[in-house]
Short mmCIF file of C-alpha atoms and ligand atoms in Angstrom, two decimals:
data_model
loop_
_atom_site.label_atom_id
_atom_site.label_comp_id
_atom_site.label_asym_id
_atom_site.label_seq_id
_atom_site.Cartn_x
_atom_site.Cartn_y
_atom_site.Cartn_z
CA UNK A 1250 8.85 -16.71 -8.59
CA UNK A 1251 10.30 -14.78 -4.60
CA UNK A 1252 14.50 -14.52 -3.25
CA UNK A 1253 14.42 -16.24 -0.37
CA UNK A 1254 15.78 -14.02 1.90
CA UNK A 1255 13.38 -9.95 -0.09
CA UNK A 1256 10.54 -9.68 2.41
CA UNK A 1257 7.10 -7.80 1.22
CA UNK A 1258 5.33 -5.30 3.40
CA UNK A 1259 1.69 -4.73 2.88
CA UNK A 1260 0.47 -1.09 4.30
CA UNK A 1261 -2.46 -0.04 4.01
CA UNK A 1262 -4.94 2.60 5.69
CA UNK A 1263 -7.57 4.20 5.44
CA UNK A 1264 -7.53 7.51 3.28
CA UNK A 1265 -4.95 9.91 5.14
CA UNK A 1266 -3.53 8.01 7.39
CA UNK A 1267 0.17 8.61 6.28
CA UNK A 1268 0.49 5.16 4.34
CA UNK A 1269 2.50 7.05 1.88
CA UNK A 1270 4.84 9.46 3.66
CA UNK A 1271 5.71 6.31 5.69
CA UNK A 1272 6.12 4.24 2.95
CA UNK A 1273 8.54 6.51 1.24
CA UNK A 1274 10.35 7.04 4.27
CA UNK A 1275 11.57 3.51 4.19
CA UNK A 1276 12.42 3.65 0.74
CA UNK A 1277 14.67 6.60 1.48
CA UNK A 1278 16.37 5.01 4.75
CA UNK A 1279 16.77 1.58 3.38
CA UNK A 1280 17.03 1.05 -0.19
CA UNK A 1281 16.97 -2.21 -0.70
CA UNK A 1282 13.28 -1.86 -0.57
CA UNK A 1283 11.77 -0.73 -3.71
CA UNK A 1284 7.94 0.58 -4.04
CA UNK A 1285 5.99 -1.13 -5.50
CA UNK A 1286 4.23 0.93 -8.44
CA UNK A 1287 0.21 0.51 -9.06
CA UNK A 1288 -1.21 1.17 -12.60
CA UNK A 1289 -4.07 2.85 -12.04
CA UNK A 1290 -6.53 4.96 -13.67
CA UNK A 1291 -7.45 7.96 -11.32
CA UNK A 1292 -5.56 10.83 -12.53
CA UNK A 1293 -2.38 12.61 -11.28
CA UNK A 1294 -2.56 15.15 -8.24
CA UNK A 1295 0.04 17.73 -9.19
CA UNK A 1296 2.76 16.58 -7.09
CA UNK A 1297 2.37 13.45 -8.65
CA UNK A 1298 4.93 11.85 -11.62
CA UNK A 1299 4.75 8.98 -13.55
CA UNK A 1300 5.80 5.53 -13.43
CA UNK A 1301 7.56 6.37 -9.19
CA UNK A 1302 3.61 7.14 -7.76
CA UNK A 1303 2.14 5.54 -9.99
CA UNK A 1304 1.74 4.20 -13.84
CA UNK A 1305 -1.59 6.21 -14.79
CA UNK A 1306 -3.83 5.21 -17.80
CA UNK A 1307 -6.62 5.17 -19.67
CA UNK A 1308 -9.58 3.00 -17.87
CA UNK A 1309 -8.88 1.25 -21.79
CA UNK A 1310 -5.49 0.18 -21.17
CA UNK A 1311 -6.58 -1.41 -17.58
CA UNK A 1312 -9.35 -3.07 -18.56
CA UNK A 1313 -6.79 -4.83 -21.45
CA UNK A 1314 -4.17 -5.38 -18.93
CA UNK A 1315 -7.77 -7.56 -16.46
CA UNK A 1316 -8.02 -9.22 -19.62
CA UNK A 1317 -4.59 -10.20 -21.26
CA UNK A 1318 -4.10 -11.81 -16.76
CA UNK A 1319 -1.81 -9.09 -15.85
CA UNK A 1320 -2.00 -8.15 -12.29
CA UNK A 1321 -2.27 -10.14 -9.09
CA UNK A 1322 -4.68 -7.61 -8.01
CA UNK A 1323 -6.32 -4.84 -8.49
CA UNK A 1324 -9.83 -3.44 -7.20
CA UNK A 1325 -12.25 -0.55 -7.77
CA UNK A 1326 -11.92 2.51 -4.97
CA UNK A 1327 -13.27 5.86 -5.23
CA UNK A 1328 -14.47 4.98 -8.81
CA UNK A 1329 -10.68 3.81 -10.04
CA UNK A 1330 -9.38 0.92 -11.11
CA UNK A 1331 -6.05 0.63 -8.62
CA UNK A 1332 -3.73 -2.74 -10.30
CA UNK A 1333 0.03 -4.67 -8.89
CA UNK A 1334 1.53 -5.73 -12.42
CA UNK A 1335 2.65 -10.10 -12.18
CA UNK A 1336 5.89 -8.45 -14.01
CA UNK A 1337 6.93 -5.68 -12.09
CA UNK A 1338 6.00 -7.40 -8.39
CA UNK A 1339 7.91 -10.67 -10.17
CA UNK A 1340 10.84 -7.82 -11.15
CA UNK A 1341 12.05 -6.50 -8.21
CA UNK A 1342 11.86 -9.46 -6.07
CA UNK A 1343 14.80 -11.12 -7.06
CA UNK A 1344 16.75 -8.22 -5.99
CA UNK A 1345 14.68 -6.44 -3.76
CA UNK A 1346 12.85 -6.66 -0.31
CA UNK A 1347 8.95 -4.85 -1.88
CA UNK A 1348 6.53 -1.73 0.01
CA UNK A 1349 2.88 -2.12 -1.23
CA UNK A 1350 0.54 0.30 -0.01
CA UNK A 1351 -2.92 -0.90 -1.92
CA UNK A 1352 -5.87 -1.44 0.74
CA UNK A 1353 -7.54 -4.21 2.79
CA UNK A 1354 -9.35 -5.36 -0.91
CA UNK A 1355 -6.14 -6.15 -2.70
CA UNK A 1356 -3.90 -8.01 0.40
CA UNK A 1357 -7.31 -9.97 0.78
CA UNK A 1358 -6.33 -11.01 -2.83
CA UNK A 1359 -2.27 -10.41 -2.79
CA UNK A 1360 -3.11 -13.94 0.09
CA UNK A 1361 -4.35 -15.83 -1.66
CA UNK A 1362 -0.92 -16.17 -3.41
CA UNK A 1363 0.89 -18.69 -1.89
CA UNK A 1364 4.44 -17.99 -3.55
CA UNK A 1365 4.25 -14.16 -2.59
CA UNK A 1366 5.73 -14.57 1.72
CA UNK A 1367 3.00 -11.12 2.88
CA UNK A 1368 3.83 -8.85 5.64
CA UNK A 1369 0.27 -6.55 6.46
CA UNK A 1370 0.29 -4.19 8.18
CA UNK A 1371 -2.45 -1.69 8.86
CA UNK A 1372 -2.80 1.83 9.97
CA UNK A 1373 -5.27 4.35 12.01
CA UNK A 1374 -4.84 7.54 13.26
CA UNK A 1375 -5.85 6.79 16.68
CA UNK A 1376 -9.36 8.35 16.33
CA UNK A 1377 -11.84 9.87 13.25
CA UNK A 1378 -11.56 13.84 14.03
CA UNK A 1379 -7.61 13.01 13.20
CA UNK A 1380 -8.53 11.67 10.08
CA UNK A 1381 -10.44 14.15 8.77
CA UNK A 1382 -8.16 16.58 10.24
CA UNK A 1383 -6.09 15.42 7.82
CA UNK A 1384 -7.45 14.53 5.17
CA UNK A 1385 -8.09 18.25 4.64
CA UNK A 1386 -4.95 20.27 5.88
CA UNK A 1387 -2.97 17.22 3.21
CA UNK A 1388 -5.08 19.33 0.90
CA UNK A 1389 -4.63 17.22 -2.62
CA UNK A 1390 -7.49 16.35 -3.01
CA UNK A 1391 -10.98 18.19 -3.65
CA UNK A 1392 -13.96 18.61 -1.42
CA UNK A 1393 -15.83 16.61 -2.94
CA UNK A 1394 -13.01 14.14 -3.15
CA UNK A 1395 -11.81 14.02 0.77
CA UNK A 1396 -15.64 13.72 1.13
CA UNK A 1397 -15.29 10.38 -0.47
CA UNK A 1398 -12.50 9.10 1.44
CA UNK A 1399 -13.52 9.90 4.46
CA UNK A 1400 -16.86 8.34 3.98
CA UNK A 1401 -14.90 5.46 3.60
CA UNK A 1402 -13.53 4.83 6.47
CA UNK A 1403 -15.89 2.47 8.86
CA UNK A 1404 -15.27 -0.14 5.35
CA UNK A 1405 -11.68 0.43 5.89
CA UNK A 1406 -11.26 0.41 9.11
CA UNK A 1407 -13.52 -3.66 9.44
CA UNK A 1408 -10.96 -4.98 7.74
CA UNK A 1409 -7.80 -5.03 10.41
CA UNK A 1410 -8.03 -8.15 11.17
CA UNK A 1411 -7.43 -8.72 7.68
CA UNK A 1412 -3.28 -8.31 8.80
CA UNK A 1413 -0.24 -9.76 11.13
CA UNK A 1414 0.23 -6.12 12.67
CA UNK A 1415 -2.21 -2.35 13.00
CA UNK A 1416 -0.31 0.50 14.38
CA UNK A 1417 -1.27 3.77 15.16
CA UNK A 1418 -0.21 6.93 13.65
CA UNK A 1419 -0.32 9.35 16.27
CA UNK A 1420 2.97 10.54 16.04
CA UNK A 1421 5.04 9.69 13.37
CA UNK A 1422 8.41 9.46 14.49
CA UNK A 1423 7.16 6.49 16.99
CA UNK A 1424 4.74 5.10 13.80
CA UNK A 1425 7.63 5.19 11.86
CA UNK A 1426 10.25 3.81 14.28
CA UNK A 1427 7.57 0.08 15.19
CA UNK A 1428 7.42 0.10 11.85
CA UNK A 1429 11.20 -0.28 10.68
CA UNK A 1430 11.29 -2.80 13.69
CA UNK A 1431 8.85 -6.01 12.39
CA UNK A 1432 10.27 -4.81 8.79
CA UNK A 1433 14.24 -5.43 10.43
CA UNK A 1434 12.10 -8.75 13.05
CA UNK A 1435 11.28 -10.50 9.39
CA UNK A 1436 14.30 -8.98 7.64
CA UNK A 1437 16.70 -10.66 10.07
CA UNK A 1438 14.75 -13.77 10.44
CA UNK A 1439 14.57 -14.45 7.04
CA UNK A 1440 18.73 -13.84 6.77
CA UNK A 1441 19.14 -16.62 9.24
CA UNK A 1442 16.78 -19.17 8.21
CA UNK A 1443 17.67 -18.62 4.72
CA UNK A 1444 21.54 -18.65 5.18
P1 5GP B 1979 -4.73 6.58 -3.44
O1 5GP B 1979 -6.35 7.68 -4.75
O2 5GP B 1979 -5.23 8.30 -2.44
O3 5GP B 1979 -3.27 7.31 -4.61
O4 5GP B 1979 -5.36 5.45 -3.22
C1 5GP B 1979 -6.28 5.41 -2.81
C2 5GP B 1979 -6.68 3.95 -2.37
O5 5GP B 1979 -5.85 2.69 -3.21
C3 5GP B 1979 -5.40 3.69 -0.99
O6 5GP B 1979 -5.71 3.40 -0.03
C4 5GP B 1979 -3.90 2.90 -1.34
O7 5GP B 1979 -3.40 1.78 -0.38
C5 5GP B 1979 -5.24 2.12 -2.90
N1 5GP B 1979 -4.93 1.79 -4.10
C6 5GP B 1979 -2.71 1.89 -4.62
N2 5GP B 1979 -2.67 1.58 -5.69
C7 5GP B 1979 -3.06 -0.22 -5.50
C8 5GP B 1979 -3.07 -1.20 -5.68
O8 5GP B 1979 -2.52 -1.13 -6.63
N3 5GP B 1979 -3.71 -2.56 -5.21
C9 5GP B 1979 -5.05 -2.09 -4.17
N4 5GP B 1979 -5.92 -2.98 -3.73
N5 5GP B 1979 -5.30 -0.86 -4.02
C10 5GP B 1979 -4.26 0.64 -4.26
#
C-alpha cells in the first residue's frame, strides 16, 4: 500500500558508476528519502554495516525468505542473491520516499507490481574505460570481482530502455543535480495532484 504523496525512485547502473554514492547523497540532502536496504548473501565489504548497507544473510536464510514469498523481487548477481523485502518497502512508503539501488532484473520485476509507482533512472559512465578506472580506483573488490563486474557491463547497458531516464555520470555534482531535478519534479507533481 502506497502513500499517495511519497515516491519511489530506482537507481540502476553497471557496477562502479557511482550509484551508491549518489543514493547516499540524496538521502543526506532529502531526509524524507529512505534507502531500501536489500538482503544479500554477498559477504560484507570492509566499509559495510549490517542493516545499513545490506542485511547480510546466509543462502539458507535467503532461500527461506524466497520460499515464504517475502520478496517483491530478488536476483542472482555475480553469484550471490540480492533481494527487496516486501515488508520493508510497504512499511517505509507509509512515511517516506524510497530509493532503490537495484539492478535491471529487480527493476523489471518491481515494474510488474501495479501498486508501486516507480521513477526509473539508469546511470552510466561516459565510456567503458572510465568505468574500469572507477572499479579499480574504489578498491572495494578483488581483481577477480572487478573483472566479473566489468564484464557484466555489456549485458547491463542493454536494459537502459526499461528506464524513464538515462543519466551520464561524468561529473558527480552535475549528475546529482540532474537527478535532484527529476526527483523534485516528480515529487512536486505528486503533491500537487494529491492535495
Ligand atoms: P554490490 O555487490 O556492488 O553491492 O551490488 C551488486 C549489484 O546488485 C548492484 O547493481 C546493485 O544495484 C544490485 N542490487 C543490490 N540490491 C539489490 C536488490 O535487492 N535486488 C536486485 N535485483 N539488485 C540489487
